[in-house]
Short mmCIF file of C-alpha atoms and ligand atoms in Angstrom, two decimals:
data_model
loop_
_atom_site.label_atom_id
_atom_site.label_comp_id
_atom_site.label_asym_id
_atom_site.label_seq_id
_atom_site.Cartn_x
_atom_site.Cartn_y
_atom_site.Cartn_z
CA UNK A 141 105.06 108.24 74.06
CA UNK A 142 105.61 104.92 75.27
CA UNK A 143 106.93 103.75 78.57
CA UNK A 144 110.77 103.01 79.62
CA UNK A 145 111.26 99.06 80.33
CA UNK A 146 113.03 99.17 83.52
CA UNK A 147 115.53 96.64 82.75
CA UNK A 148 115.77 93.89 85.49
CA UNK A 149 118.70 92.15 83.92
CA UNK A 150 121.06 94.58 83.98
CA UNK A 151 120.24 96.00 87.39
CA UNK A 152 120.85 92.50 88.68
CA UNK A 153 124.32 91.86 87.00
CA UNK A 154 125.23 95.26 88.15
CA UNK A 155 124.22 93.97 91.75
CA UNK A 156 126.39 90.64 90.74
CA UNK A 157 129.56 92.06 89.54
CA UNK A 158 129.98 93.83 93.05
CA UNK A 159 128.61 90.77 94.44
CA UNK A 160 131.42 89.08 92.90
CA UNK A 161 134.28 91.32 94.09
CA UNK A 162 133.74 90.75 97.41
CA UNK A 163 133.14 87.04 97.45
CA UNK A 164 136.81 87.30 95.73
CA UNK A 165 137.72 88.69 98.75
CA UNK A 166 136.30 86.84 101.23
CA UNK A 167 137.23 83.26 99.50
CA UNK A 168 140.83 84.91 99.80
CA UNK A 169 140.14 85.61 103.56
CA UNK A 170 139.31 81.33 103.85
CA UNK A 171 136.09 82.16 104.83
CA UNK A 172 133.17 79.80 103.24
CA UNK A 173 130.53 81.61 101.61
CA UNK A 174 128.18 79.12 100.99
CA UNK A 175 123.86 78.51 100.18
CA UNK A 176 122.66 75.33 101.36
CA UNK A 177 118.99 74.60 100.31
CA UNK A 178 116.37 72.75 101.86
CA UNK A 179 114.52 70.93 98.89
CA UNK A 180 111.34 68.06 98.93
CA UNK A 181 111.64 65.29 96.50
CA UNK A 182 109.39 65.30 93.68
CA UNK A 183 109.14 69.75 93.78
CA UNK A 184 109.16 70.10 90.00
CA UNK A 185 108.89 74.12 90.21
CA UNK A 186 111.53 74.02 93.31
CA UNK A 187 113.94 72.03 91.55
CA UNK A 188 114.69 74.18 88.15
CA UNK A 189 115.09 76.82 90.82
CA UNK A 190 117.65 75.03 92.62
CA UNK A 191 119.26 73.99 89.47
CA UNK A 192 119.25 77.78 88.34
CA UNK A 193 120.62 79.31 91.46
CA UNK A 194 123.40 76.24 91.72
CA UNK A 195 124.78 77.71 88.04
CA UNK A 196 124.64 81.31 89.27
CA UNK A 197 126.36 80.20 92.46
CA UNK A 198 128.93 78.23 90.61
CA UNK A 199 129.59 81.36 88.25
CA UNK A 200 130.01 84.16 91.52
CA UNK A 201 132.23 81.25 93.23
CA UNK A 202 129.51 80.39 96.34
CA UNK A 203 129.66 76.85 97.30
CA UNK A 204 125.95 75.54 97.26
CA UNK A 205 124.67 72.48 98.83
CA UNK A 206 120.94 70.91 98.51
CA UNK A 207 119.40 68.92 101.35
CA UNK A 208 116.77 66.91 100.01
CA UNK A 209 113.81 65.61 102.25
CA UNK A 210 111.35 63.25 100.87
CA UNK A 211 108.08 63.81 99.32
CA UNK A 212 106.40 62.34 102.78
CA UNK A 213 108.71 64.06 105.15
CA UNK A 214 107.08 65.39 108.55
CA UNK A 215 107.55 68.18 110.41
CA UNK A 216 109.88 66.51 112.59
CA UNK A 217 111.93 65.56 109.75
CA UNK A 218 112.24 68.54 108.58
CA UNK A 219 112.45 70.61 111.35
CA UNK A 220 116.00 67.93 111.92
CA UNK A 221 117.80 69.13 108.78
CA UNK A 222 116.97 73.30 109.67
CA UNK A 223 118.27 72.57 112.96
CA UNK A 224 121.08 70.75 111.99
CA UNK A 225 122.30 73.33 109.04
CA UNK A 226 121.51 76.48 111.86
CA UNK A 227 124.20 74.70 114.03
CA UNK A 228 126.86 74.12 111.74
CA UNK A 229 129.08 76.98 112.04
CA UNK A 230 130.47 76.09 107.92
CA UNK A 231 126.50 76.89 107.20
CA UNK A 232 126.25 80.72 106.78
CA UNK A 233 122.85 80.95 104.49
CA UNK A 234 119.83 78.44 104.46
CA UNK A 235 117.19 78.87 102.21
CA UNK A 236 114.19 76.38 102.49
CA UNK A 237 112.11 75.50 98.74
CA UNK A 238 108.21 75.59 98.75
CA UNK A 239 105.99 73.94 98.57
CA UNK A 240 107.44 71.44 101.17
CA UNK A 241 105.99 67.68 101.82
CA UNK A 242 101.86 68.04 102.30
CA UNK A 243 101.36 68.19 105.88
CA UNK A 244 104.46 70.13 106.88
CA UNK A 245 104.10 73.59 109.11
CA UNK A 246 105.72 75.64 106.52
CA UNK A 247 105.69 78.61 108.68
CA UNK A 248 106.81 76.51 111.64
CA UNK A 249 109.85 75.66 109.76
CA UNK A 250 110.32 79.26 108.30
CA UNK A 251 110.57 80.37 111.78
CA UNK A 252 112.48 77.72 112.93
CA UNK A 253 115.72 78.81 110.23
CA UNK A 254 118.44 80.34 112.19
CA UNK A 255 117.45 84.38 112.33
CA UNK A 256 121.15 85.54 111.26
CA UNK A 257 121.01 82.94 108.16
CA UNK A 258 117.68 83.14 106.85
CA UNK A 259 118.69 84.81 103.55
CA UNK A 260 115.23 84.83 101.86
CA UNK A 261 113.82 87.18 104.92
CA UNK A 262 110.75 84.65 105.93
CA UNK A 263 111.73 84.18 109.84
CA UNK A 264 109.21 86.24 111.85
CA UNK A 265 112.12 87.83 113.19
CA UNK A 266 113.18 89.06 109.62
CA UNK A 267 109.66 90.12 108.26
CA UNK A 268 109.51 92.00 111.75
CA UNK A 269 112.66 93.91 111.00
CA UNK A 270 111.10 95.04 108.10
CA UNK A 271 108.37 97.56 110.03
CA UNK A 272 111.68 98.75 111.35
CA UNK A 273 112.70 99.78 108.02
CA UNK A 274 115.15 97.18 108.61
CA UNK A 275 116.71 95.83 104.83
CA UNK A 276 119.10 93.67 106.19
CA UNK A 277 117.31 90.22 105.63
CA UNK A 278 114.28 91.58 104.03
CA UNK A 279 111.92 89.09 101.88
CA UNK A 280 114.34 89.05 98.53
CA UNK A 281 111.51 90.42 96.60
CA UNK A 282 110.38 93.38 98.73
CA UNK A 283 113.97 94.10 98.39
CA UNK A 284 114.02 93.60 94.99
CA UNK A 285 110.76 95.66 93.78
CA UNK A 286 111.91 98.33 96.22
CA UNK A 287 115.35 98.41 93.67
CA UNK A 288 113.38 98.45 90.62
CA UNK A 289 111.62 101.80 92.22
CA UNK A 290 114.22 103.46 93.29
CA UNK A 291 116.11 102.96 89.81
CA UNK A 292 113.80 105.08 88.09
CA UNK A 293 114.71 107.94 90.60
CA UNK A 294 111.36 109.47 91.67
CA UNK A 295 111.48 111.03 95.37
CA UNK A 296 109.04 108.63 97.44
CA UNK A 297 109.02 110.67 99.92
CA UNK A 298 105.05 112.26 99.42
CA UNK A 299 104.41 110.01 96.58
CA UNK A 300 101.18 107.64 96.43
CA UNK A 301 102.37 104.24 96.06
CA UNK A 302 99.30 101.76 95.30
CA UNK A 303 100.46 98.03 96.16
CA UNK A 304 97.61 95.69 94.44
CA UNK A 305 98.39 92.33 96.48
CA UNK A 306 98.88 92.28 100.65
CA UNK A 307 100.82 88.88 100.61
CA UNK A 308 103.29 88.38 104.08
CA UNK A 309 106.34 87.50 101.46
CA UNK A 310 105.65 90.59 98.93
CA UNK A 311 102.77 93.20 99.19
CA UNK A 312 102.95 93.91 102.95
CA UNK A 313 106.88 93.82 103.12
CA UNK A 314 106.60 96.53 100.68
CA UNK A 315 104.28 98.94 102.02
CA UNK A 316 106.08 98.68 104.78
CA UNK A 317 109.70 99.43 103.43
CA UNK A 318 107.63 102.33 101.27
CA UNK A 319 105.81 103.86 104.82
CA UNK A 320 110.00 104.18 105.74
CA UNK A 321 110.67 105.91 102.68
CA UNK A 322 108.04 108.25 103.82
CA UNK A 323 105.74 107.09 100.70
CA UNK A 324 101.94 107.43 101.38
CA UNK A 325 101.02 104.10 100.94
CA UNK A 326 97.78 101.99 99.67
CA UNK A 327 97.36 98.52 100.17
CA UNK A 328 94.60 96.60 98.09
CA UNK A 329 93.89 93.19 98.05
CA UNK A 330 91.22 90.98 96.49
CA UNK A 331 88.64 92.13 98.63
CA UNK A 332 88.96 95.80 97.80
CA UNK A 333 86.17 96.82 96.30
CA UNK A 334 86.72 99.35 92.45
CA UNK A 335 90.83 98.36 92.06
CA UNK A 336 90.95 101.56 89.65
CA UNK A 337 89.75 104.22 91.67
CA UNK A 338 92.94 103.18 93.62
CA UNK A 339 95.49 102.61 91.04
CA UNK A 340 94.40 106.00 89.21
CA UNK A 341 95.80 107.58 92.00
CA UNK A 342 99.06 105.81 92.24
CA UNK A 343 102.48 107.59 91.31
CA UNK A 344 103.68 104.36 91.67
CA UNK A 345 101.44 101.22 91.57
CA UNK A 346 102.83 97.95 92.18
CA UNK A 347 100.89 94.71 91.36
CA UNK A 348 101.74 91.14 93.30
CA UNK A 349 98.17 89.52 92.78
CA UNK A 350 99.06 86.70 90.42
CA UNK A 351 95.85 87.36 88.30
CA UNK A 352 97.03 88.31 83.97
CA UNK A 353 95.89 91.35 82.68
CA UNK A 354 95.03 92.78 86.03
CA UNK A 355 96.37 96.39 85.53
CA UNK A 356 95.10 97.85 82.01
CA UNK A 357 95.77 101.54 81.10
CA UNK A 358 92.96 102.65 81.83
CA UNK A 359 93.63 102.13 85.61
CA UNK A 360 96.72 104.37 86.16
CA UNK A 361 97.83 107.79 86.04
CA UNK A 362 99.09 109.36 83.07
CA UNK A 363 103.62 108.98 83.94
CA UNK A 364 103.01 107.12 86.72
CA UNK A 365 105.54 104.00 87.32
CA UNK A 366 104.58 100.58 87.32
CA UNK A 367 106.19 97.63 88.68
CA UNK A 368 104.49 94.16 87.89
CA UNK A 369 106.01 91.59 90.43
CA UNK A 370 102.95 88.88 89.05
CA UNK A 371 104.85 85.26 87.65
CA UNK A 372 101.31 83.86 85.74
CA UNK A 373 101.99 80.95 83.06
CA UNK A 374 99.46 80.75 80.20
CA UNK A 375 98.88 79.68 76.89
CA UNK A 376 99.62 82.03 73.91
CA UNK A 377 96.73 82.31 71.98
CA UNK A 378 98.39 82.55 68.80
CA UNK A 379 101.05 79.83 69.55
CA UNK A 380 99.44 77.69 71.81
CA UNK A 381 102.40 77.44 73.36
CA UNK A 382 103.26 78.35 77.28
CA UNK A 383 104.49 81.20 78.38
CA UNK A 384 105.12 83.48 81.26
CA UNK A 385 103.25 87.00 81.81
CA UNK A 386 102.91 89.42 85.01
CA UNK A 387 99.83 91.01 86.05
CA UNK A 388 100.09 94.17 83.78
CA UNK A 389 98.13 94.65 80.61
CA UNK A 390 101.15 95.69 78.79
CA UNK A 391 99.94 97.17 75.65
CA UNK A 392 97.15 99.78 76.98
CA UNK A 393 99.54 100.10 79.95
CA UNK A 394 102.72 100.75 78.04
CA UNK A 395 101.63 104.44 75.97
CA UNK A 396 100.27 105.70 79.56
CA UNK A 397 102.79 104.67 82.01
CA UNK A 398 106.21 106.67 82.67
CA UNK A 399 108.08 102.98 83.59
CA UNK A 400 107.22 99.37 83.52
CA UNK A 401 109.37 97.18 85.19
CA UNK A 402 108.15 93.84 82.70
CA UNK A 403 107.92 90.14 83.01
CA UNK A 404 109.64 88.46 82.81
CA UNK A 405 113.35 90.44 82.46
CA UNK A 406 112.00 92.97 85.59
CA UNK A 407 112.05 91.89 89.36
CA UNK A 408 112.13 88.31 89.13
CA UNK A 409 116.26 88.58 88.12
CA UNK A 410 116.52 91.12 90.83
CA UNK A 411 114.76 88.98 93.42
CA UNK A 412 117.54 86.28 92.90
CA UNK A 413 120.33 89.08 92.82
CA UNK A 414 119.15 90.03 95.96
CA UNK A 415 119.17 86.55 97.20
CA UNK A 416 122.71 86.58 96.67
CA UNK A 417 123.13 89.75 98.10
CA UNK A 418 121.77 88.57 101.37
CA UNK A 419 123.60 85.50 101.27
CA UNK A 420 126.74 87.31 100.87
CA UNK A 421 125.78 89.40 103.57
CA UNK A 422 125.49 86.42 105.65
CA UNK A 423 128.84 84.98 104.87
CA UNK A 424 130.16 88.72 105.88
CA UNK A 425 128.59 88.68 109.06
CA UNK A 426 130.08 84.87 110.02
P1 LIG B 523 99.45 85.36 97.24
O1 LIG B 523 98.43 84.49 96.57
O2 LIG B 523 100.02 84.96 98.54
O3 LIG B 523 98.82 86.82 97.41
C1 LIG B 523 98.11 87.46 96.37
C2 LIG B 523 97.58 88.77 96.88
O4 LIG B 523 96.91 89.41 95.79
C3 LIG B 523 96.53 88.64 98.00
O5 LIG B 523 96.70 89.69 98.93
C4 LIG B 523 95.20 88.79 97.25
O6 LIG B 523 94.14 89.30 98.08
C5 LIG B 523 95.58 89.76 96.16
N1 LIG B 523 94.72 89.69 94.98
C6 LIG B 523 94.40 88.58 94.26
N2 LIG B 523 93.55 88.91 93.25
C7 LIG B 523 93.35 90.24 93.35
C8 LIG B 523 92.55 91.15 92.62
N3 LIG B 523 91.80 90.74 91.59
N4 LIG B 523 92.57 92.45 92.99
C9 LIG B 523 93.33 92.87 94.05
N5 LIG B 523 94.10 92.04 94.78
C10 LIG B 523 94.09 90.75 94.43
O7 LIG B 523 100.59 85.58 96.14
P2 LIG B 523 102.14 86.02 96.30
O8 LIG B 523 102.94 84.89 96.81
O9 LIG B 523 102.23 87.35 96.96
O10 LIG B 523 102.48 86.20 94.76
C11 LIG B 523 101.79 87.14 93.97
C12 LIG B 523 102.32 87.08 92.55
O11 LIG B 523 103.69 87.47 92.58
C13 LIG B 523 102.30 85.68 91.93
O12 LIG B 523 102.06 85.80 90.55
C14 LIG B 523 103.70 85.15 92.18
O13 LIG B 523 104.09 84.18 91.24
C15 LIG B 523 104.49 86.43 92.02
N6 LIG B 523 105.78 86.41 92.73
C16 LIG B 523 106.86 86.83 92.04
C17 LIG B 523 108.10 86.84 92.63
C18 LIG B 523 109.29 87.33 91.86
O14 LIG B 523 110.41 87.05 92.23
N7 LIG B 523 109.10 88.08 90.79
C19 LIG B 523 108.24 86.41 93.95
C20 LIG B 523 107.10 86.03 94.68
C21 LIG B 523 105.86 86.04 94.04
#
């Protein structure tokens, strides 16, 4: 027995294609739905992401605009352009590109981003709504690993759902969208002390923690469903080359597990599907 790939791709360009209807609509209804990203000079990682999301924005018809700031921008600087794109009534969605310019209050400026068009969920406001069960503006990957769940079709309501990583942008967002589906929820972090005797327990065990090879088999439950949100580069052994992995052990975890949503091809397509969901969402609400 081996374990069903939970395909990321395809959920998201199922997500896309309705996406896609109703920005037809709306562009036929003059209204602007539009991105516009806050980017530093010299953000290698930041910039093939803005270059990525400008073709997928091109190909669903959303107009998207990047505001550079340079490398040795301050706060103040910075702070100008969010406050300028949260007045301008055109500007429905603002996303803002990390790492920004050493020295910059990142969380200053996350909460400075107009609540009602902070489409990647990081205003305190947003991450608030969240212990409401709130999805509406929710961190794009909560949303997205929540998705990737909920496609395999288990009842969450009384199941054990292990999250290995208590980040503000991923692990705690989801325990606390899984507490509102009634899930009884663990939250581990590097400090916990034996992982496994956790994750064994899991119906579900989700791992955010950035560390390869993490999760091996012989740390989950026999059909249980795993969802590796981890984005670690290394070098192939074989190849030498670069290349990405999550945080999941995938051979001894693949005969034991019931699901694996992988990496890459699992929540990292549905994170930026859901980006565009809430950046639709935004354009609705304008
Ligand atoms: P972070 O560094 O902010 O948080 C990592 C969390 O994992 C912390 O709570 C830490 O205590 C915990 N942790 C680290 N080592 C651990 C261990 N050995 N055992 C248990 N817990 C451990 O990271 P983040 O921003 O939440 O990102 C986590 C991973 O998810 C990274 O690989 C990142 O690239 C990836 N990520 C993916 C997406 C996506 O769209 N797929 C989005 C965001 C982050």
């Amino acid at each position: 027995m081996t374990a069903t790939l939970i395909d990321g791709r395809a959920l998201a360009a199922t997500v896309k294609e309705t996406l896609a209807v109703r920005i037809g609509e709306l562009l036929a209804e003059k209204c602007s739905v539009r991105l516009d990203v806050v980017l530093a000079d010299h953000n290698p990682a930041g910039s093939v992401y803005a270059r990525n999301q400008a073709k997928m924005c091109e190909e669903l018809g959303i107009e998207y605009r990047v505001h550079p700031v340079a490398c040795d921008a301050d706060d103040h600087t910075v702070l100008g352009v969010v406050s300028m794109l949260n007045s301008d009534p055109d500007v429905t969605a603002i996303m803002v590109h990390l790492p920004l310019p050493a020295g910059v209050d990142t969380h200053r400026v996350q909460a400075a981003i107009a609540v009602e068009k902070d489409v990647e969920g990081v205003n305190p406001a947003n991450i608030g709504g969240v212990l409401y069960g709130r999805r509406a503006l929710a961190p794009c990957t909560a949303l997205a690993t929540m998705r990737m769940i909920e496609s395999t079709g288990i009842e969450l309501a009384g199941a054990e759902v292990v999250c290995v990583g208590a980040s503000t942008i991923v692990g705690r967002p989801v325990a606390a969208l899984l507490m509102e589906a009634k899930a009884t929820v663990v939250s581990t972090n590097i400090h916990t002390v034996n992982l496994a005797e956790h994750t064994r327990r899991g119906d579900v065990v989700i791992t955010a923690a950035g560390v390869p090879g993490l999760l091996t088999g012989d740390m989950i439950k026999p059909r249980s469903i795993v969802i590796d949100v981890g984005i670690n580069r290394i070098t192939d052994a074989d190849t030498g080359k670069k290349r990405t992995v999550g945080d999941v052990d995938v051979e001894s975890v693949l005969p034991v597990a019931s699901h694996l949503s992988p990496v890459p091809g699992g929540v990292g397509p549905m994170t930026v599907a859901m980006l565009l969901r809430n950046t639709v969402a935004t354009a609705d609400a304008g």
